[in-house]
Coordinates of C-alpha atoms in Angstrom, one line a residue:
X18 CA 164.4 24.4 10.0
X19 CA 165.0 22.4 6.9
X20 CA 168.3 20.4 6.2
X21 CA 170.6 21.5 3.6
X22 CA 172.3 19.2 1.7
X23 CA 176.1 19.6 0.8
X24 CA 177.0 17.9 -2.3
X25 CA 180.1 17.7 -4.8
X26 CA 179.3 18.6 -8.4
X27 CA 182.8 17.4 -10.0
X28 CA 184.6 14.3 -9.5
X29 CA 184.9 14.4 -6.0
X30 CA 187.5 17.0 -4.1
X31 CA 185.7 20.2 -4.0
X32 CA 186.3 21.3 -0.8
X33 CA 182.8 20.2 0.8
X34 CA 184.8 19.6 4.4
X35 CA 185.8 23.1 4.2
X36 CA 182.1 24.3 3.2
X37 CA 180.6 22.1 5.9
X38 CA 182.7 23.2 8.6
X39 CA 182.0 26.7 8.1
X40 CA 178.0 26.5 8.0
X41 CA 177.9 23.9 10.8
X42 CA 178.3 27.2 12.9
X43 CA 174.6 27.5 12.5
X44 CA 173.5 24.0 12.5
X45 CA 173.6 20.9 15.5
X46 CA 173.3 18.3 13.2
X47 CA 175.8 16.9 10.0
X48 CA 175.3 13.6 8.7
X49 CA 177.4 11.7 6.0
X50 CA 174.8 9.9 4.2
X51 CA 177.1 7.7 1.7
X52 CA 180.5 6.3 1.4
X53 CA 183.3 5.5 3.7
X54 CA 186.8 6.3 4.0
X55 CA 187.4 6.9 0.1
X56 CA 186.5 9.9 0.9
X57 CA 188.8 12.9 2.4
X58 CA 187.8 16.0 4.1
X59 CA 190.5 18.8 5.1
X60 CA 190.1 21.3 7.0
X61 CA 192.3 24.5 8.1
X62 CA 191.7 26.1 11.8
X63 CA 194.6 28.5 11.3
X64 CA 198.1 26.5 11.6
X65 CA 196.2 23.5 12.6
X66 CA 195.0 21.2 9.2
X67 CA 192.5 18.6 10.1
X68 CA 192.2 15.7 8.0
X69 CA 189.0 13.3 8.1
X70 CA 187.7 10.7 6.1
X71 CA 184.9 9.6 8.1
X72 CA 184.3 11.8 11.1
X73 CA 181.8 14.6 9.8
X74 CA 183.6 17.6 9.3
X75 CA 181.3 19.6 11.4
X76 CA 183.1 17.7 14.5
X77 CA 185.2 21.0 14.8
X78 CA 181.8 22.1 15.9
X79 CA 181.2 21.4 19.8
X80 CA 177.8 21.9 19.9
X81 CA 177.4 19.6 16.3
X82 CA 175.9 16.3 16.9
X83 CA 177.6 14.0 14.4
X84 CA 176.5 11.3 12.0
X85 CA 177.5 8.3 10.4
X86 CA 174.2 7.7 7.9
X87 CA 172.4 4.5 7.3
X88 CA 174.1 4.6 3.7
X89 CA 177.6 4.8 4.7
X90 CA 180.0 1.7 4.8
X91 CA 182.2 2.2 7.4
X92 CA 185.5 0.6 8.5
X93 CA 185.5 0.8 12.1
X94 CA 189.5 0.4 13.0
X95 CA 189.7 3.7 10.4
X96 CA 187.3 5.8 12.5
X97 CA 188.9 4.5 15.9
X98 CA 192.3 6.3 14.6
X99 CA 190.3 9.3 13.4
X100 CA 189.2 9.1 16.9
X101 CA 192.1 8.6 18.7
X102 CA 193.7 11.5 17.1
X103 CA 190.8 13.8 17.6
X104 CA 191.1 12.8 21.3
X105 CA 194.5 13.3 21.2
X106 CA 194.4 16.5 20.2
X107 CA 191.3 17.9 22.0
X108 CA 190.7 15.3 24.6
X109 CA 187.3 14.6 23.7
X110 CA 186.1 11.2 22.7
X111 CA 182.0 11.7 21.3
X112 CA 181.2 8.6 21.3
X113 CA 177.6 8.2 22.6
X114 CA 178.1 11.8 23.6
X115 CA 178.0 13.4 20.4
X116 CA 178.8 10.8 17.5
X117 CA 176.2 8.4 16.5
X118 CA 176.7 5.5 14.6
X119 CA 173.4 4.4 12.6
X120 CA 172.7 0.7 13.2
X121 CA 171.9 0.4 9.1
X122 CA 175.2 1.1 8.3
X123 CA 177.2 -1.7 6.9
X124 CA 181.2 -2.3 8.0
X125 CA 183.6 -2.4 6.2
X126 CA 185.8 -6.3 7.4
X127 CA 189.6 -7.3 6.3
X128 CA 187.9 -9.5 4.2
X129 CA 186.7 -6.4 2.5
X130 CA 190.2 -4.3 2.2
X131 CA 192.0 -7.9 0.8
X132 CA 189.2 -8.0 -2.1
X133 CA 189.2 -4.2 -3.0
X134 CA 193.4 -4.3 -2.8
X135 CA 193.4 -6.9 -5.9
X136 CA 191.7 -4.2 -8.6
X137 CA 193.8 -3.0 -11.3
X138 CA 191.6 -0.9 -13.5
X139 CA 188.8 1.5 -11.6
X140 CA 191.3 2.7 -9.6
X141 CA 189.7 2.1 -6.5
X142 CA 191.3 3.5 -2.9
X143 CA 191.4 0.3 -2.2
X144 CA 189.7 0.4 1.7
X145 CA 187.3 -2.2 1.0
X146 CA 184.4 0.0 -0.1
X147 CA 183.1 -1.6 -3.1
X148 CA 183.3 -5.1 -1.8
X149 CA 181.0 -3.6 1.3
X150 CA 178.6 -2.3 -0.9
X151 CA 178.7 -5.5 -3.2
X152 CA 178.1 -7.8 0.2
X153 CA 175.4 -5.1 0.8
X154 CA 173.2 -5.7 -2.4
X155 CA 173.6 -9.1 -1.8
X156 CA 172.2 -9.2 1.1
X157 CA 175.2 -10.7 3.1
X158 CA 176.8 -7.8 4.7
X159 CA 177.2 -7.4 8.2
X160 CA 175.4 -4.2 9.8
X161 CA 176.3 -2.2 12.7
X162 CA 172.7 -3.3 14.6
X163 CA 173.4 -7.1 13.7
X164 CA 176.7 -7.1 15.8
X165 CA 175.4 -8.0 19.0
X166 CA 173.1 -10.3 17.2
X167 CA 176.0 -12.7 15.4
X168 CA 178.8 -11.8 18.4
X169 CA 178.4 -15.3 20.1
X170 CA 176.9 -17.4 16.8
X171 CA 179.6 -19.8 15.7
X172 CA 177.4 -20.7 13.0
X173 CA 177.4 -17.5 11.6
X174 CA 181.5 -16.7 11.9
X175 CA 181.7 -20.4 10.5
X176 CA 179.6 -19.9 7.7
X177 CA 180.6 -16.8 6.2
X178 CA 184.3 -17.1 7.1
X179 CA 184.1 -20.1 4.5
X180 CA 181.8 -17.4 2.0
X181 CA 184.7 -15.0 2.4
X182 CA 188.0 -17.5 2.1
X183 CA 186.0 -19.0 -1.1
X184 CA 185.6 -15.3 -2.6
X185 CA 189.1 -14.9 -1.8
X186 CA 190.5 -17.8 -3.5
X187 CA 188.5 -17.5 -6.6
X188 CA 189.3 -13.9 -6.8
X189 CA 193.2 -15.3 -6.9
X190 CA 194.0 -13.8 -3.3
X191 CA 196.5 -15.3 -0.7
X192 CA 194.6 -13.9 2.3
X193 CA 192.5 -16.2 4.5
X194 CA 189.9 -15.4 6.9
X195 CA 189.9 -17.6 10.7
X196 CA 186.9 -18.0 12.2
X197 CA 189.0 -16.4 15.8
X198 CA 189.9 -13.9 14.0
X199 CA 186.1 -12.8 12.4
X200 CA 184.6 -13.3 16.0
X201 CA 187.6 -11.0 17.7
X202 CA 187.0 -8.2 15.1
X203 CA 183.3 -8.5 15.8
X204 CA 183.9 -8.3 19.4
X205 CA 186.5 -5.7 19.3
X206 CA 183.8 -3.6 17.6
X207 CA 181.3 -4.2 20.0
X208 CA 182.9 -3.0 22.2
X209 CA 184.1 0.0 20.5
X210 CA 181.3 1.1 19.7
X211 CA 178.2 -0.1 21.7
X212 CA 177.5 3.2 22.7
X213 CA 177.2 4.9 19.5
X214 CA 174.9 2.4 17.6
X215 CA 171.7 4.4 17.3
X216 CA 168.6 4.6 15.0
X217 CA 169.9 7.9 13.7
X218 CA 167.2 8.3 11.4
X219 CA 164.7 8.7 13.9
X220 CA 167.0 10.8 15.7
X221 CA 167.6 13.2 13.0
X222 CA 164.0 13.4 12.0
X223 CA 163.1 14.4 15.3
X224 CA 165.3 16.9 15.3
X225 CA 164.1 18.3 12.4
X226 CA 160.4 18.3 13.8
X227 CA 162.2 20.3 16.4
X228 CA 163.5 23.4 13.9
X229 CA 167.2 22.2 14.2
X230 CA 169.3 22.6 11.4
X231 CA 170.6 19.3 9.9
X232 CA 173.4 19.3 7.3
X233 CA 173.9 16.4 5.0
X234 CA 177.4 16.1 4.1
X235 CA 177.8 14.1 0.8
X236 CA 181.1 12.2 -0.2
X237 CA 183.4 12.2 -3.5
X238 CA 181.0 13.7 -6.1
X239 CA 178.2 13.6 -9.1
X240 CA 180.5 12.5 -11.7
X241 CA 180.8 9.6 -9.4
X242 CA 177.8 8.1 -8.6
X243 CA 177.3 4.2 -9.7
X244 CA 174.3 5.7 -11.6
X245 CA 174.5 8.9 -12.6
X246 CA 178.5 9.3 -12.9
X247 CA 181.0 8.2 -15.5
X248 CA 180.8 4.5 -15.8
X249 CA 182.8 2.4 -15.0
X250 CA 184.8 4.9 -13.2
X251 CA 182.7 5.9 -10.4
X252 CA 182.9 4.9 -6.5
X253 CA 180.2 2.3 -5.7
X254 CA 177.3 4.5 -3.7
X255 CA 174.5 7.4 -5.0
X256 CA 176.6 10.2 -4.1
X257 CA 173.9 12.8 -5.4
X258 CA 170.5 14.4 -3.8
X259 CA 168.2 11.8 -4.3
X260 CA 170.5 9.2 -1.7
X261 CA 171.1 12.6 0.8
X262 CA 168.0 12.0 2.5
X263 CA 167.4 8.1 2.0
X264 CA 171.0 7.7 3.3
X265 CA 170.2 9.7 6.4
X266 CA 166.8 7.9 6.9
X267 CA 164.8 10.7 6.8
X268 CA 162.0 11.5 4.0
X269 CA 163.3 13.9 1.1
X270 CA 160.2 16.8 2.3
X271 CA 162.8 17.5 5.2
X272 CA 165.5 18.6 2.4
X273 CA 165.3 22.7 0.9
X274 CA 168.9 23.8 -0.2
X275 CA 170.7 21.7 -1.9
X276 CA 174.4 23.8 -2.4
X277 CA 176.6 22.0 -5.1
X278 CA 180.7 22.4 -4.3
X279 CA 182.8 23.0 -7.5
X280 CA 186.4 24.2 -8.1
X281 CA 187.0 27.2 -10.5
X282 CA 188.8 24.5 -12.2
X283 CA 188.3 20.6 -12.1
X284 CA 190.1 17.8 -11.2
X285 CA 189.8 14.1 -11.0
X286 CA 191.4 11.3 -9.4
X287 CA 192.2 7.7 -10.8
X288 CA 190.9 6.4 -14.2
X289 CA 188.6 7.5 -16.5
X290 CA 188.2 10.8 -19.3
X291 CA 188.6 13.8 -18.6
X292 CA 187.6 16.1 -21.1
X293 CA 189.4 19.4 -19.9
X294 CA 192.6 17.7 -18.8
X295 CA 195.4 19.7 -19.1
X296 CA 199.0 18.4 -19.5
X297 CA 200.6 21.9 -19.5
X298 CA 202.1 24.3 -17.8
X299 CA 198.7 25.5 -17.0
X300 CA 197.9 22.1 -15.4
X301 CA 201.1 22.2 -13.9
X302 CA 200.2 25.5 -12.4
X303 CA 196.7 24.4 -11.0
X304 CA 198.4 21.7 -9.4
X305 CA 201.0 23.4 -8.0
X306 CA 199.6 26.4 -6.6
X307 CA 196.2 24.3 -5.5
X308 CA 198.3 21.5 -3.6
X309 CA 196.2 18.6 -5.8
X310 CA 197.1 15.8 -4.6
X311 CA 194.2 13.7 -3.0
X312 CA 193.2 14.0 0.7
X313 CA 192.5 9.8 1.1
X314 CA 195.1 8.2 -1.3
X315 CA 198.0 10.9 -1.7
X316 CA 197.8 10.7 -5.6
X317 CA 198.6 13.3 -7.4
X318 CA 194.8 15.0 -9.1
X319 CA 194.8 15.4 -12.6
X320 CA 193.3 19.2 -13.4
X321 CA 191.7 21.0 -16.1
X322 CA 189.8 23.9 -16.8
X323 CA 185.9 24.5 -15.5
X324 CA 183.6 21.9 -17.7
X325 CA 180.3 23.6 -17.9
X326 CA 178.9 19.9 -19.7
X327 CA 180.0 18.5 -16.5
X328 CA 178.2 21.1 -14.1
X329 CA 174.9 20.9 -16.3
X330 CA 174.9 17.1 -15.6
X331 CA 175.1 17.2 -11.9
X332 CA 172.6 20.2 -11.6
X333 CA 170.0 18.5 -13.5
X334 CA 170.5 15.1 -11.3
X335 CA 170.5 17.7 -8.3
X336 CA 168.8 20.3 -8.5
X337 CA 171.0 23.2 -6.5
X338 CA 170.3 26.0 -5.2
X339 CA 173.3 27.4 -4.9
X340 CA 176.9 27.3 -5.8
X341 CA 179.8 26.9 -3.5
X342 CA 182.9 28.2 -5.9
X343 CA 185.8 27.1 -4.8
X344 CA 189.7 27.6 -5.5
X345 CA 189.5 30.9 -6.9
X346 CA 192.8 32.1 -5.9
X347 CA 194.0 29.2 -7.5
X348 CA 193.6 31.0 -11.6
X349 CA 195.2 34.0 -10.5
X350 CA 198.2 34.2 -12.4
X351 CA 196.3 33.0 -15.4
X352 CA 196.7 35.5 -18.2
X353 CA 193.5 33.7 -19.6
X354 CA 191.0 31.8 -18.5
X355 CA 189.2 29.0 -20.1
X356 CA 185.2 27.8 -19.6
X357 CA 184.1 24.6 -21.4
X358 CA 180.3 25.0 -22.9
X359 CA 180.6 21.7 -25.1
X360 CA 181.8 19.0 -27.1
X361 CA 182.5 17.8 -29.9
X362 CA 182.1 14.3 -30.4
X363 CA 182.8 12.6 -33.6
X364 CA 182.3 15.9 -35.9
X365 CA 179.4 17.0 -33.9
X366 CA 179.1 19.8 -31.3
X367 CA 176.8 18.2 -28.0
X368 CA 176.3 20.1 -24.9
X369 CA 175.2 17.1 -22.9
X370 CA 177.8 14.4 -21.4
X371 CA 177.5 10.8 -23.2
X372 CA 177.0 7.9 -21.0
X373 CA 179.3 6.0 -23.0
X374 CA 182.9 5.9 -21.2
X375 CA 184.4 5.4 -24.3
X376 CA 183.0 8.1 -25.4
X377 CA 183.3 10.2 -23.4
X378 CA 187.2 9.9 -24.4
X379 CA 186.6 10.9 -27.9
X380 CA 185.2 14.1 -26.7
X381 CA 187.4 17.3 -27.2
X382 CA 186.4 20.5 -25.3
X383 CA 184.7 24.0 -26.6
X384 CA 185.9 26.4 -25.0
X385 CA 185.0 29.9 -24.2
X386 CA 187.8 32.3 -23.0
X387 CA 188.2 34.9 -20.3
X388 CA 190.4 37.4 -19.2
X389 CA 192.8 36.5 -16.4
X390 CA 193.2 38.1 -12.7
X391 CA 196.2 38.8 -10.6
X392 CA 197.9 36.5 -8.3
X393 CA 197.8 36.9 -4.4
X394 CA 199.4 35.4 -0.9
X395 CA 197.1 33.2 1.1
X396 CA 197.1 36.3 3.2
X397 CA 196.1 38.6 1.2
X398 CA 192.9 37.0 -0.2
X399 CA 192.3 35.9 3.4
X400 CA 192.5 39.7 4.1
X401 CA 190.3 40.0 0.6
X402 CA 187.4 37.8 2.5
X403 CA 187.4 39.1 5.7
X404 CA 186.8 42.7 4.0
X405 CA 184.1 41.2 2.3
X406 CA 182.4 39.9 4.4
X407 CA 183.1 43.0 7.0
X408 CA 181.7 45.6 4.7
X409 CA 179.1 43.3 3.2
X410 CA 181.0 44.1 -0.3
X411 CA 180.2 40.4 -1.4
X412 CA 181.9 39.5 -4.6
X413 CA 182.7 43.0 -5.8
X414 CA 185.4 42.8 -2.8
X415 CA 187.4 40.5 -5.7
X416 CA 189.3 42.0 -9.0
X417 CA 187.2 42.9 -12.4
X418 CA 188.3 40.0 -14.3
X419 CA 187.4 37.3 -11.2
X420 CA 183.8 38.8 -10.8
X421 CA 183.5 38.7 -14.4
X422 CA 184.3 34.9 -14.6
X423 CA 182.0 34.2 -11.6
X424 CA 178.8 35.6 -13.4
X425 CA 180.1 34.0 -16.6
X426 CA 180.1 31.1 -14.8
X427 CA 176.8 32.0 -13.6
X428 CA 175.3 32.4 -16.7
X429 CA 176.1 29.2 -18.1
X430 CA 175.2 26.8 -15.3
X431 CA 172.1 28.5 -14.7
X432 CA 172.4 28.5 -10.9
X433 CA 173.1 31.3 -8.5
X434 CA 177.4 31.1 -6.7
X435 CA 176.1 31.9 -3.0
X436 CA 180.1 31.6 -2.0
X437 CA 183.5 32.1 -3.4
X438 CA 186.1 30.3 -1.6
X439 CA 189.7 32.4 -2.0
X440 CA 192.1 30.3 0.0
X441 CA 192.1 26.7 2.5
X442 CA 191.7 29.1 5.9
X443 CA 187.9 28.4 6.8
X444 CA 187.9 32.4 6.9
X445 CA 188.4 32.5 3.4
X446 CA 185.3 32.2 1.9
X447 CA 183.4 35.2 0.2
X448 CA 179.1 35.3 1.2
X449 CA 177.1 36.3 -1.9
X450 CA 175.0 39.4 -1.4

């Protein structure tokens, strides 16, 4: 089978853990190809919420093998407590069993977390992730497969603890770097770890030559990527299609649906415009009743209605097949409903988004409008889905004025919804038909 990637079309906080735990049913492979622990996946099994930030969420998936991608930064002490609760809980530890580490990867040090703790104006997490990725393109990062290499180099500790402590101090830190304490932490991981460190790559290629199903689970979203996303204000890895396969280590050939996650609404975390933002009652509302507040961080996520300009970007840079709506429980309520289809900027009506940050903040929406739906409990559109899906009703399972805005929605994006998610439960999700 080909792999399917699973990508975020917004600014990150779609709901890909939920997507990816409910498709990994049918696949024995998910990957995360980019990021590190600035990214937050939830999950609901029932009464039981699983939150992950590195583990792949297809790890509620016995028969998933799981994998940390050559593109990832990774802090290892983070995944040892994701770990530790996940053994806690089930009594399973994957590591070598079913959790490989790939030995490209690049880790994430203290040194890392004291840099990224000192920015004021991205916005940053603050877990060391650009920092990694900035030691990465220099070419002075430290890789899972190079730990046994520098474990018993004094040289090496010697050298870069003085690299790192000099970064520090220019950078107008306090924090210091030993040299024991670098070659502990390298040791410690070593032995954490040993038996996960893997060429995954080759591993998930040849699983793939096999006709397994391999998922590639992206992190935060398109309006995010260092290249293609809203600059400055983006994390510091290719979050889109093109990196899903490269971060894997597999050739893009291998790669067929690509399903793009995005809320009925949108939302956005830390800095940066926003054209749709809505300081209202109805923001207030979309907030409230869809329990934004982010997954890694805790902050509250600013919200706003559906940006169409936004959703033509990230298709274009990504080319999906399908669309995972999600959240659509969350407008009902709404007596209307609101779709941006452009902007105006500076006395001028554009439909694409300007790579100009500034702006980007003199934009001001264009909206369509659209009749509102009714409210529900969580249990009754979780009753709504399972009927669904039952009787093979698909969407028309849902109330006038909700099927209406998903074909609207449809319509303007240009690319097909193949699921509507109705509720956090991984049972509420509505197949296309």
């Amino acid at each position: 089978m080909p792999a399917t990637v699973v990508l975020g079309a917004q600014w990150g906080d779609e709901g890909k853990g939920k997507l990816v735990d409910r498709i990994a049913e049918q696949a024995t492979w998910v990957a995360r190809f980019q990021g590190g622990n600035n990214a937050g996946h939830t999950v609901v099994l029932g009464d039981q919420v699983l939150k992950f930030h590195l583990l792949p969420s297809g790890i509620t998936r016995k028969e998933c093998h799981l994998v940390l991608g050559d593109g990832m930064v990774i802090d290892p002490w983070v995944l040892n407590t994701e770990l530790t609760g996940w053994q806690e809980s089930t009594g399973e530890d994957p590591r070598g069993d079913r959790l490989y580490i790939s030995e490209r990867a690049h880790i994430i040090l203290p040194f890392h977390r004291h840099l990224d703790s000192l920015d004021k104006k991205i916005g940053t997490t603050g877990r060391g992730i650009g920092p990694t990725y900035a030691d990465k393109i220099n070419r002075i990062g430290l890789r899972f497969g190079d730990v046994a290499e520098v474990m018993n180099d004094n040289d090496w500790a010697k050298s870069t603890t003085e690299r790192m402590n000099a970064t520090l101090a220019a950078a107008g830190s306090d924090e210091r770097i030993t040299i024991s304490a670098l070659q502990s932490d390298v040791e410690w991981i070593w032995n954490a770890y040993n038996s996960s460190i893997q060429n995954t790559g080759l591993m998930l290629d040849n699983a793939l030559k096999l006709g397994e199903h391999v998922i590639l689970e992206g992190a935060q979203g398109c309006l995010l990527d260092i290249d293609q996303g809203t600059f400055p204000y983006v994390t510091s890895s290719i979050t889109s299609r093109g990196n899903a396969s490269h971060g894997a280590g597999i050739h893009p050939g291998h790669v067929e649906e690509v399903i793009g996650i995005t809320k009925a609404y949108i939302t956005r975390v830390g800095h940066g415009a926003m054209p749709t933002e809505l300081e209202d009652e109805v923001g207030d509302h979309l907030g409230t009743v869809g329990h934004e507040f982010g997954t890694t961080t805790g902050r509250k996520r600013r919200c706003g209605w559906f940006d169409a300009v936004v959703m033509r970007h990230a298709n274009r840079i990504n080319g999906f097949t399908g669309l995972a709506l999600t959240k659509l429980d969350v407008l009902g309520g709404l007596e209307e409903i609101k779709i941006c289809v452009a902007y105006e900027l500076d006395g001028k009506e554009i439909l694409e988004m300007p790579s100009s940050a500034t702006a980007l903040e003199r934009c001001k929406p264009v909206y369509v409008t659209m009749p509102g739906f009714p409210s529900h409990t969580l249990d009754e559109w979780l009753s709504i889905a399972k009927k669904a899906n039952s009787e093979g009703l698909g969407y028309s399972a849902l109330p006038s004025a909700a099927q209406l805005y998903i074909k609207k929605v449809e319509a303007i994006v240009g690319v097909p919804c193949t699921s509507i998610g109705v509720g956090p439960d991984r049972d509420a999700t509505i197949d296309g038909v």
